[in-house]
Coordinates of C-alpha atoms in Angstrom, one line a residue:
X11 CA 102.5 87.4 98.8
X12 CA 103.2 85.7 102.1
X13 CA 102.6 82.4 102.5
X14 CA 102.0 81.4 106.6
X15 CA 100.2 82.1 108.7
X16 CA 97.0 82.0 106.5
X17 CA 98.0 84.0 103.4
X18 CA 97.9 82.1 100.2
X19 CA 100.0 79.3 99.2
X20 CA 103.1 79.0 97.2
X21 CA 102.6 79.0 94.2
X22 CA 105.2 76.2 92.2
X23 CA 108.5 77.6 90.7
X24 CA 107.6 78.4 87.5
X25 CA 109.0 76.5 84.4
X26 CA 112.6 77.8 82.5
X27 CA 111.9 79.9 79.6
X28 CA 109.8 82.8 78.7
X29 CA 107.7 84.6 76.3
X30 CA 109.1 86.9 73.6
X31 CA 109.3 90.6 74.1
X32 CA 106.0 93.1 73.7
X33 CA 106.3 96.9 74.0
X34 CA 106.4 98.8 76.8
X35 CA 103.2 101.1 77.2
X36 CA 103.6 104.6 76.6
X37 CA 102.4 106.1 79.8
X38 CA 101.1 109.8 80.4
X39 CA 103.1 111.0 83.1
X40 CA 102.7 114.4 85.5
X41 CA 104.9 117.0 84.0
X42 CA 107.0 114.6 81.7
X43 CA 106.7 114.4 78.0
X44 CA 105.6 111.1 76.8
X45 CA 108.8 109.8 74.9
X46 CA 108.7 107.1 71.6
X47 CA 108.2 103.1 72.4
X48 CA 110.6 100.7 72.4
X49 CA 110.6 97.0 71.9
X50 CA 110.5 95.3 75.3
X51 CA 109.3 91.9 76.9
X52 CA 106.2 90.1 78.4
X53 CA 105.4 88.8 81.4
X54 CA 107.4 86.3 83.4
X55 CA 105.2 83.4 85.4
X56 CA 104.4 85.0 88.9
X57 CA 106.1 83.6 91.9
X58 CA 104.3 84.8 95.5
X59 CA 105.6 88.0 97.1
X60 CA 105.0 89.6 100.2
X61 CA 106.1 93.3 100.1
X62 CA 108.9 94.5 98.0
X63 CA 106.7 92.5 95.2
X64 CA 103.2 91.5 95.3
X65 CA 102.3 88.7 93.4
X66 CA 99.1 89.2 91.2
X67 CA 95.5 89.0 92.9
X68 CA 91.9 88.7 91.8
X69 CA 91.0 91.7 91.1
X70 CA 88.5 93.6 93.6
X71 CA 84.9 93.2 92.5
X72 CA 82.9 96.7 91.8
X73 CA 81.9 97.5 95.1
X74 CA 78.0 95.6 95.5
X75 CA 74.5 96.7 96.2
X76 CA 74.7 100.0 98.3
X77 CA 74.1 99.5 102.1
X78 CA 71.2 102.4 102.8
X79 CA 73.1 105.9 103.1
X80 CA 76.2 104.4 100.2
X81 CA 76.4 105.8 96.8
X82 CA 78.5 103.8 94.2
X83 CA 78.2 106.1 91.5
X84 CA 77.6 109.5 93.3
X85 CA 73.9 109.5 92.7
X86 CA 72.3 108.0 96.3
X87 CA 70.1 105.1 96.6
X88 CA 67.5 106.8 98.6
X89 CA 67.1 109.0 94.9
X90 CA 66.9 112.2 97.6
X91 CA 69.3 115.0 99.1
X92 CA 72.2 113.1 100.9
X93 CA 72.1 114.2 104.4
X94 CA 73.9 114.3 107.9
X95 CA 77.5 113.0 107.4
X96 CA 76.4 112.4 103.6
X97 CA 76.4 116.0 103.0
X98 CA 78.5 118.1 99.7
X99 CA 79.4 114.3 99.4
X100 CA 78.5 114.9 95.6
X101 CA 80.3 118.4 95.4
X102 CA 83.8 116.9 96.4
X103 CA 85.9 115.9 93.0
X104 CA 89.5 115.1 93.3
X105 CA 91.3 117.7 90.9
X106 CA 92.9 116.0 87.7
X107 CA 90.9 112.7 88.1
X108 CA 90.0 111.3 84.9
X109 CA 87.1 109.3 87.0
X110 CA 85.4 109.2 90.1
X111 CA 83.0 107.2 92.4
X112 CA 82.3 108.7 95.7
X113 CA 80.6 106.7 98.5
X114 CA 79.1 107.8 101.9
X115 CA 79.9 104.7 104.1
X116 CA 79.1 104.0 108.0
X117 CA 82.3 102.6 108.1
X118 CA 85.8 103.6 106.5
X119 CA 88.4 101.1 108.0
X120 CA 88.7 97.5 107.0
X121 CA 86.3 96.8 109.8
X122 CA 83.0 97.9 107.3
X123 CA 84.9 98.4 103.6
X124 CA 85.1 94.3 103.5
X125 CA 81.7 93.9 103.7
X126 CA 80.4 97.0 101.6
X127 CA 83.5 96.0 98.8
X128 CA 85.3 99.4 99.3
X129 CA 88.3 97.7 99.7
X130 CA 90.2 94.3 98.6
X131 CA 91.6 91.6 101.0
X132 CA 93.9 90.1 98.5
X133 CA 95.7 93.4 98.6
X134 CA 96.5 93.5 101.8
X135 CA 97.0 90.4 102.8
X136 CA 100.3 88.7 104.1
X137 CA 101.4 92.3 105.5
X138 CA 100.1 92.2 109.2
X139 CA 99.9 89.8 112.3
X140 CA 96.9 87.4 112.0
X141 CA 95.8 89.3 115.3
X142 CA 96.2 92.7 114.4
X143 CA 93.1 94.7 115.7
X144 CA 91.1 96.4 113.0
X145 CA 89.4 99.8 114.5
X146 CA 85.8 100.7 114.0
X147 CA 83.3 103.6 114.1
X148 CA 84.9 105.8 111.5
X149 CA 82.6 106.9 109.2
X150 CA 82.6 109.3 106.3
X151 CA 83.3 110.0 102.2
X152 CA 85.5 107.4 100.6
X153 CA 86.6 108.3 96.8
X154 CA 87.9 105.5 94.3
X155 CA 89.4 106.8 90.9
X156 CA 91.7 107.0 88.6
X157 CA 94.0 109.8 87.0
X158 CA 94.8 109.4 83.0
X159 CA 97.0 107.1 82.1
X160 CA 97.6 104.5 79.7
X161 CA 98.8 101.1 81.4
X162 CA 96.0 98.4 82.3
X163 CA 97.4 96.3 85.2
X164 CA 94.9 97.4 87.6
X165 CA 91.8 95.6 87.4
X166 CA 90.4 96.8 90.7
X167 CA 86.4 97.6 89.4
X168 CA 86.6 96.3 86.1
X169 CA 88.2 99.1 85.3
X170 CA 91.6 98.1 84.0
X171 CA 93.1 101.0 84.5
X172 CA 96.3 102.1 86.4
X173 CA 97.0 105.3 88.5
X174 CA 93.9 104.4 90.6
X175 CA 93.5 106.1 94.1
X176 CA 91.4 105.9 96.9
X177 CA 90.5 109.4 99.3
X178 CA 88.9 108.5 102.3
X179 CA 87.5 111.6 104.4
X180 CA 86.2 110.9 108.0
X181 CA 83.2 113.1 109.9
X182 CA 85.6 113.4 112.5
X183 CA 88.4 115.2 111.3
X184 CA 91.8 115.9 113.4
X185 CA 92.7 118.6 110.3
X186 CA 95.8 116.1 109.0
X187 CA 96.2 114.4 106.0
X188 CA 98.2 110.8 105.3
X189 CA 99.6 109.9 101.4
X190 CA 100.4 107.0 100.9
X191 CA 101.7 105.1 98.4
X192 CA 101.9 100.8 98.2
X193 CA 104.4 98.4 99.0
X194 CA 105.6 96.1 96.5
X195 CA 103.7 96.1 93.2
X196 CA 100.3 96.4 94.9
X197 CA 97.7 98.4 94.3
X198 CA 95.7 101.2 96.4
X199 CA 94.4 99.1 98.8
X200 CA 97.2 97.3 100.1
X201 CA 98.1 99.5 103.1
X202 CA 94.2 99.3 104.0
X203 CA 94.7 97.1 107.2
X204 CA 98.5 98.4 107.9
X205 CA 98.5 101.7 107.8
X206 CA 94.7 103.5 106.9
X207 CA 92.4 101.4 109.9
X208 CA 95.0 103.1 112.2
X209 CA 95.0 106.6 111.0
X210 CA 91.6 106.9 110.2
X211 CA 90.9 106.3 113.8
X212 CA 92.8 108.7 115.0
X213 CA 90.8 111.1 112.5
X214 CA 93.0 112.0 109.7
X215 CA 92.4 111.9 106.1
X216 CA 93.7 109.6 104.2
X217 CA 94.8 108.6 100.4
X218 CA 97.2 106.1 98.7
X219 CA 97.9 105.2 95.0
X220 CA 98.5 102.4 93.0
X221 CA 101.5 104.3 91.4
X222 CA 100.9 104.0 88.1
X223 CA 101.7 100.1 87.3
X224 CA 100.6 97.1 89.2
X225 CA 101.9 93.4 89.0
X226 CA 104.8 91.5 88.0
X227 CA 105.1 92.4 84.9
X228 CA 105.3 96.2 86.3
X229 CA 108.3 96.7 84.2
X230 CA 106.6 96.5 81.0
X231 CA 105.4 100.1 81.7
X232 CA 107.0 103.2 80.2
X233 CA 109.5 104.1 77.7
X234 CA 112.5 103.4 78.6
X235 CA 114.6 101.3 81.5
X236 CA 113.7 102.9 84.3
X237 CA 110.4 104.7 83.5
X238 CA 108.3 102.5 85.1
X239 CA 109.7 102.8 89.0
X240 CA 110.2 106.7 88.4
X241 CA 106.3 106.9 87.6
X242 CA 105.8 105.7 91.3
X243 CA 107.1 108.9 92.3
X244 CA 105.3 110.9 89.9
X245 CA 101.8 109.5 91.0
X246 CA 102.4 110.1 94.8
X247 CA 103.4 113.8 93.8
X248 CA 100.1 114.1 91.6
X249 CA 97.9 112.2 94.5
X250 CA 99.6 114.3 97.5
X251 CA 98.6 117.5 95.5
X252 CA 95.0 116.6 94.4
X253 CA 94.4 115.2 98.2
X254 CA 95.4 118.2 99.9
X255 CA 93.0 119.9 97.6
X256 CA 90.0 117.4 98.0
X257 CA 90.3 118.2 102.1
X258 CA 90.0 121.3 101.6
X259 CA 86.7 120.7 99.4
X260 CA 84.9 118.5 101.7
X261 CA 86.5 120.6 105.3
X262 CA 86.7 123.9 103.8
X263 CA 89.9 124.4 105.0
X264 CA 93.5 123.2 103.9
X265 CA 95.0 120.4 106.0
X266 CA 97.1 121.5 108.7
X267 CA 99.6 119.0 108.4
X268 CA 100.5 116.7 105.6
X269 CA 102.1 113.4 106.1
X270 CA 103.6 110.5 104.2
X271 CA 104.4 107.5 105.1
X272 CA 104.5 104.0 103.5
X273 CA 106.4 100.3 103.4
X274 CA 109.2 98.4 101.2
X275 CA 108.5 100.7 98.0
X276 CA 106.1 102.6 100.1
X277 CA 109.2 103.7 101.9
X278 CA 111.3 104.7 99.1
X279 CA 108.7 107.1 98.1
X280 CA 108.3 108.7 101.4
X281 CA 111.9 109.2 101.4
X282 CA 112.0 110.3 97.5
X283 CA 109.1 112.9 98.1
X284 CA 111.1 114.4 101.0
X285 CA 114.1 114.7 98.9
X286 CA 112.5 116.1 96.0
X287 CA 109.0 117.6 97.0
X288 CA 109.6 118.8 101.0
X289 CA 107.0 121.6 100.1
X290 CA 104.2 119.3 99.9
X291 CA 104.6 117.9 103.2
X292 CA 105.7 118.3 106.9
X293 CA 107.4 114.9 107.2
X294 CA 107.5 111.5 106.9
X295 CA 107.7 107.7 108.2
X296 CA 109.9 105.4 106.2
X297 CA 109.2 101.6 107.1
X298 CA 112.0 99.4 105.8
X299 CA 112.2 102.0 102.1
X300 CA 114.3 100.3 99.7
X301 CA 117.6 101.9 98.7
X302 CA 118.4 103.0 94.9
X303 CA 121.4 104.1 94.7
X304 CA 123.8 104.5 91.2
X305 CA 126.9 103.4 92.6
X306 CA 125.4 100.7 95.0
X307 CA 124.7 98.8 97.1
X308 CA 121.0 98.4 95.3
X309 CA 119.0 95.2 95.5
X310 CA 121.2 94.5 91.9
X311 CA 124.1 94.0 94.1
X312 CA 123.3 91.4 96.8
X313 CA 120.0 89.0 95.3
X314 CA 122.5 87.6 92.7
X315 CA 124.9 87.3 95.3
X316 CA 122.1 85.0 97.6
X317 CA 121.2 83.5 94.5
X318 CA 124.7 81.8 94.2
X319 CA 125.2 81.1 97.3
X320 CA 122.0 79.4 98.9
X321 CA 121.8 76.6 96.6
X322 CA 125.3 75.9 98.1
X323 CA 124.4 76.2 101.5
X324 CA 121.3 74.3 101.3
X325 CA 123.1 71.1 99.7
X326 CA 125.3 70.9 102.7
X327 CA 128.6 69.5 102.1
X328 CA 132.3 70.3 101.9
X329 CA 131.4 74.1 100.5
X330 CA 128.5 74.7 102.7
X331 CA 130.1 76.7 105.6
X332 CA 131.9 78.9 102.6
X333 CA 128.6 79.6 100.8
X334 CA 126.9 80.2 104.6
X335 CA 130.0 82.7 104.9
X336 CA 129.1 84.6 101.4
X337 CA 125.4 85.2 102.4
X338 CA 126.9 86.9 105.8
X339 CA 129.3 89.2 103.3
X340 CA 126.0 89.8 100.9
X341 CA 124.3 91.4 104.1
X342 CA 122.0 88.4 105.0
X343 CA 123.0 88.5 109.1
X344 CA 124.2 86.0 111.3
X345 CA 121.0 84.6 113.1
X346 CA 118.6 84.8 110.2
X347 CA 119.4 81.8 108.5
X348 CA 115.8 80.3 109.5
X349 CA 114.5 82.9 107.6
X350 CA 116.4 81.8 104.1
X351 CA 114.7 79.2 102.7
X352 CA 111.3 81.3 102.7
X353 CA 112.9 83.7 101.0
X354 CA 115.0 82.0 98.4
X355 CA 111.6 80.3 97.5
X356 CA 109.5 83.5 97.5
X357 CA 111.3 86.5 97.2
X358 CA 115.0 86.4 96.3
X359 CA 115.1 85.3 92.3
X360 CA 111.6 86.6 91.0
X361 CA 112.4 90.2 92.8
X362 CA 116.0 89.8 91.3
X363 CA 114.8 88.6 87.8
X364 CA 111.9 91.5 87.6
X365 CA 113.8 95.0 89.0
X366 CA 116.6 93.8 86.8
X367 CA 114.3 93.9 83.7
X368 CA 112.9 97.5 84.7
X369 CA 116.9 98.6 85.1
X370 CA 118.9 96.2 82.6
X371 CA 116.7 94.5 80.1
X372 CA 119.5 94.0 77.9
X373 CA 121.4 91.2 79.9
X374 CA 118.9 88.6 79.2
X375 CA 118.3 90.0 75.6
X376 CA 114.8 88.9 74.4
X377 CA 114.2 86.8 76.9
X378 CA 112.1 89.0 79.6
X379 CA 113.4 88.7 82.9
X380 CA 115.2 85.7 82.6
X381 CA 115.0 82.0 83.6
X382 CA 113.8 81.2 86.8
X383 CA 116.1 79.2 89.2
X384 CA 118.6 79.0 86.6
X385 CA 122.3 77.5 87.6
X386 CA 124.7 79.8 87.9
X387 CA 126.7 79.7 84.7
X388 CA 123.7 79.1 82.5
X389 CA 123.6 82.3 79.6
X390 CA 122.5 85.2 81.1
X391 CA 121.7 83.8 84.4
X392 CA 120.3 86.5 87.1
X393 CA 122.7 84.5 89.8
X394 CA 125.8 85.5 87.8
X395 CA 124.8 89.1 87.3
X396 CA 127.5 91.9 88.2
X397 CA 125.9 95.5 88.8
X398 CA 128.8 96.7 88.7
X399 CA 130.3 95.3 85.5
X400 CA 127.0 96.9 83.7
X401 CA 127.2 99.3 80.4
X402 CA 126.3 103.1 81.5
X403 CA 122.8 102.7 79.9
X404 CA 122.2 101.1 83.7
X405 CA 123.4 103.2 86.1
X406 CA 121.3 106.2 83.9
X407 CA 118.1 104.0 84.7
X408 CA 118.9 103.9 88.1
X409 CA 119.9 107.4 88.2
X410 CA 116.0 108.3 87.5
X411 CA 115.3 106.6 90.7
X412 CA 117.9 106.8 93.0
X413 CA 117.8 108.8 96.3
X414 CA 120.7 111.2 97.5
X415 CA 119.8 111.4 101.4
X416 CA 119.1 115.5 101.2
X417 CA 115.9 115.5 102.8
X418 CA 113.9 118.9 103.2
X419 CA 111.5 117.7 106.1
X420 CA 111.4 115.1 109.3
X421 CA 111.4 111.9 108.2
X422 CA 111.6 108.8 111.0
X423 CA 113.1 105.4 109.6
X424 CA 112.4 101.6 111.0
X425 CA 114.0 98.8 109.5
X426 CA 113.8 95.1 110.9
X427 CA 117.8 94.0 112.0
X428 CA 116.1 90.3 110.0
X429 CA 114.7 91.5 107.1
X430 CA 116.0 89.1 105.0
X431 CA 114.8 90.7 101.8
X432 CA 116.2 94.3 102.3
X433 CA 119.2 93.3 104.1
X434 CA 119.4 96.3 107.0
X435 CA 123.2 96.3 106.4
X436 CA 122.7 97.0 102.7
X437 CA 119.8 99.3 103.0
X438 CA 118.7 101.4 105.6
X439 CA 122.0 101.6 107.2
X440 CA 123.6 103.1 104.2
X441 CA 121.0 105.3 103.9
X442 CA 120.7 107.0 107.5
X443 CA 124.9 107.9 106.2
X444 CA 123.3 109.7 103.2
X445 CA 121.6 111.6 105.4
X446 CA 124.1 112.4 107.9
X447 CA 126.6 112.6 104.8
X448 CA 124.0 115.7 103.1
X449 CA 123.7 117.3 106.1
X450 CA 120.6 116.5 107.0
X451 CA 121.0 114.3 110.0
X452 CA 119.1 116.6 112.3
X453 CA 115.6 115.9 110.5
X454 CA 116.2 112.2 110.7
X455 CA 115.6 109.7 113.6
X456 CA 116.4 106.2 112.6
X457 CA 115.0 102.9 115.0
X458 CA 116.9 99.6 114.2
X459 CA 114.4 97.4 115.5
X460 CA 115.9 94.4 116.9
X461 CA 113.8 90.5 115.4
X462 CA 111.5 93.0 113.0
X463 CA 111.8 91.2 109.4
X464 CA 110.2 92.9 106.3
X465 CA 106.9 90.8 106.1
X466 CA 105.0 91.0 109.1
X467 CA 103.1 88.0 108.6
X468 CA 106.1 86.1 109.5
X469 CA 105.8 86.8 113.2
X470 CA 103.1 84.2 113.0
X471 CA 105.0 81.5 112.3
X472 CA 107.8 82.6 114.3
X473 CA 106.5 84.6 117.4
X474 CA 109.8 83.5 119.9
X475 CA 112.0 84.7 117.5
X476 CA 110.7 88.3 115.3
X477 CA 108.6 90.9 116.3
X478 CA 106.6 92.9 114.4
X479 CA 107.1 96.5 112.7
X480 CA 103.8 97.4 112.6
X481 CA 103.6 98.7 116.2
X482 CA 106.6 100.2 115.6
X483 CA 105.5 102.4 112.8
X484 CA 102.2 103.3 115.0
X485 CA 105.0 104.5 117.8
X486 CA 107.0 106.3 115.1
X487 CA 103.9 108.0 113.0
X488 CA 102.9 109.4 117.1
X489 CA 106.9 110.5 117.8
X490 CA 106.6 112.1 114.0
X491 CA 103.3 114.1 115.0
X492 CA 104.7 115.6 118.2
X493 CA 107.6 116.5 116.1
X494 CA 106.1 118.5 113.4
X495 CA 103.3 119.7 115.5
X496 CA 104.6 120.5 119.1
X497 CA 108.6 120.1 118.0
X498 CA 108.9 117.7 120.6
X499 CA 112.2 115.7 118.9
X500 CA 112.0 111.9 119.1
X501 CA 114.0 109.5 120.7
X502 CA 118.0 109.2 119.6
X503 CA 118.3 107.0 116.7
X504 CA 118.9 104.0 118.1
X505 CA 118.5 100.0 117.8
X506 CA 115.0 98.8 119.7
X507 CA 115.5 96.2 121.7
X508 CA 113.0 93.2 121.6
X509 CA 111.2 93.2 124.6
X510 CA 112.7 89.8 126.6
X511 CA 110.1 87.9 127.2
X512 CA 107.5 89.6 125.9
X513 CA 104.8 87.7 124.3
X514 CA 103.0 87.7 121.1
X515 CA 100.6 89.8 122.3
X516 CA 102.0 92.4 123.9
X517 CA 104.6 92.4 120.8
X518 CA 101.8 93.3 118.1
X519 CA 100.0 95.6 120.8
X520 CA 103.1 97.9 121.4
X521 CA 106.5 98.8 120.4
X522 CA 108.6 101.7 122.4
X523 CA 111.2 103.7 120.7
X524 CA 112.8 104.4 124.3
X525 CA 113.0 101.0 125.1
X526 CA 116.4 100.4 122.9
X527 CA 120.1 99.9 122.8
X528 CA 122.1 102.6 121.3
X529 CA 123.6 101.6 118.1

């Protein structure tokens, strides 16, 4: 979770060592068979993450006493008919839900849910500006649930139970649908303030899952190596599907145009589902997706590498312009060295130690996800490891996951040119030459976007110097819409300038994808 700017503090480094090994669950999964345990690890101490991993929040209290109008358990508080915008509230299920708890609020966005409890703060917080706006006077049917499954992370309700979802369903509806899925290893909420206060004002529909496994001890979930990122995309599947069906319950009518869109891991799926499921949807906004890829580069390739290398740099000294030299080669650019020690305190070894557990629990053998902060050349150190030196049995786990650029529908990219945890160079770059490589560059627009880094939050503690993506993603969800609706095509690809001398306020307010320098 971020740490400036008002999100929680940093949490210490945790101690070296770690628990012995427990099983992974064995986890119901859309349209795969459920396949034998295997002996695997507990949890590692939580270190705080902002977006590629979450670090573990309370868990959101069971929404409280229902404001007059609200239903927390589909039955209504006045004990009569529901009425006005209340109306079929109790006739709309969302298919293939194992449970359900439909509420008629006054207010959907962040602006009312905090106050009624439809929604948690924790979830969402360290992923915006301090000053982003939050919309208001959207009101209508919000759904909270859960699909079966067998995993626990998720305590949202005092339920304990993972593959939860939340459908929100406005009075005024524009006909579209958004899907969502969360960044890190949050859960449904955390896109709340991001990404659902801005579309639900503009009238669409909206849903997002927890996808399947919550935490940082995410990996602990499935089978086998791998099984536990490849449920992500399973869930969104099974959530876009039962959405698109809810819609049409409560409007009577399909939606007219399906979208996806999502950060960090949110963005991998957007791209995953337009690979692999273009039927369900008419395109798609990918904000700084993380790359999975067998043969590299992966996040396996450079956090080791940073790992090495900062401790170096940090120390000064004789080898401290060589180790500075080595981050640059690992993708980190030039220019974002203000940025590194955040990261190698928050992000860089704890998402290191936990992906490579999910992909290659074998290298630390029955220690789970290694030691934190460990020296290189300590036994099985995450600083020393080598993807590519790896047995097969890895590159298979990442094969379940990986991406091959062959999208079916429009899909608009944004990446920050400092994000510092998804190094642009090592990600999204690469990834706009899958596209272009599968012949598919003609449904793809890709903004570079010039001081964005990947946790917006940090534009609070360093307005002269990033800008944040979040107005960016609002400019490329609109460019998107015109796209798929009035095939208006967006901007070239392109790297978006930052606005000289803009300030911090006209930064968060607005973002133009014409504004740019051509890359």
């Amino acid at each position: 979770m971020g740490l400036l700017a008002g999100s929680p503090p940093l949490s210490p480094a945790p101690p070296p060592g770690s628990a012995p090994r427990t099983p992974r669950h064995r986890t119901h999964r859309p349209n795969r068979p459920n396949r034998p345990n295997r002996p695997n690890r507990s949890a590692a101490a939580a270190l705080a993450l902002a977006a590629l991993l979450a670090a573990a929040v309370p868990a959101a209290a069971a929404p409280g006493p229902s404001a007059p109008g609200t239903s927390a358990s589909g039955t209504f508080a006045s004990g009569g008919p529901a009425r006005g915008h209340c109306a079929r509230v109790e006739r709309v299920r969302v298919p293939g839900a194992e449970h359900q708890r439909s509420a008629c609020l006054d207010e959907l966005t962040t602006a009312g849910t905090v106050a009624s409890g439809h929604t948690d703060p924790a979830d969402w917080a360290g992923l915006t500006p301090r000053s982003l706006p939050a919309p208001s006077g959207v009101p209508g049917i919000q759904i909270d649930g859960y699909f079966p499954d067998t995993s626990t992370t998720n305590g949202n309700h005092g339920w304990n139970h993972d593959a939860q979802f939340v459908v929100r369903l406005p009075d005024r509806w524009n006909g579209g649908l958004v899907v969502a899925g969360t960044p890190g290893n949050r859960e449904q909420y955390a896109n709340d303030r991001a990404i659902a206060d801005w579309v639900l004002a503009r009238g669409y529909a909206y849903a997002a899952t927890d996808k399947g496994n919550t935490g940082p001890a995410f990996h602990r979930d499935g089978a086998e190596p791998g099984d536990a990122v490849a449920e992500w995309n399973d869930r969104l599947t099974q959530l876009t599907r039962a959405a698109r069906e809810t819609v049409a319950q409560r409007y009577r009518r399909p939606p007219s145009r399906t979208l996806v869109t999502g950060m960090s891991n949110g963005g991998y799926l957007v791209r995953w589902q337009l690979e692999n499921h273009p039927e369900l949807y008419d395109g798609g906004v990918d904000w700084e997706g993380t790359l999975w890829r067998v043969e590299g580069p992966n996040l396996l390739d450079f956090l080791p590498k940073a790992l090495r290398a900062y401790p170096e740099y940090v120390a000064g000294g004789a080898g401290a312009p060589a180790a500075r030299r080595a981050l640059h080669a690992a993708g980190f650019p030039a220019g974002s060295e203000f940025l590194w020690p955040y990261h190698h305190q928050v992000y860089w070894d704890l998402t290191q130690r936990v992906y490579r557990e999910e992909l290659d629990p074998d290298f630390d053998g029955a220690t789970e996800a290694g030691t934190p902060y460990c020296a290189p050349g300590t036994p099985a150190c995450d600083a020393d490891y080598d993807y590519g030196t790896r047995p097969d049995d890895v590159r298979r786990a990442v094969r379940k996951i990986a991406l091959t650029g062959r999208i079916g529908r429009p899909l608009i990219t944004l990446h920050g040119t400092l994000d510092v945890l998804l190094p642009i160079g090592r990600s999204s770059d690469v990834y706009a030459r899958m596209v272009r490589g599968a012949g598919r560059g003609h449904l793809h627009r890709y903004y570079r976007i010039e001081g964005g880094t990947h946790a917006d939050s940090l534009f609070d503690a360093f307005p002269d110097r990033l800008r944040p993506l979040v107005p960016c993603h609002r400019s490329g969800f609109t460019a998107l819409e015109r796209w798929v609706v009035r095939g208006d095509r967006p901007p070239a690809s392109g790297t978006v300038a930052r606005p000289p001398g803009a300030d911090a306020a006209a930064l968060v307010a607005h973002c133009s994808l014409r504004g740019r320098r051509t890359s």
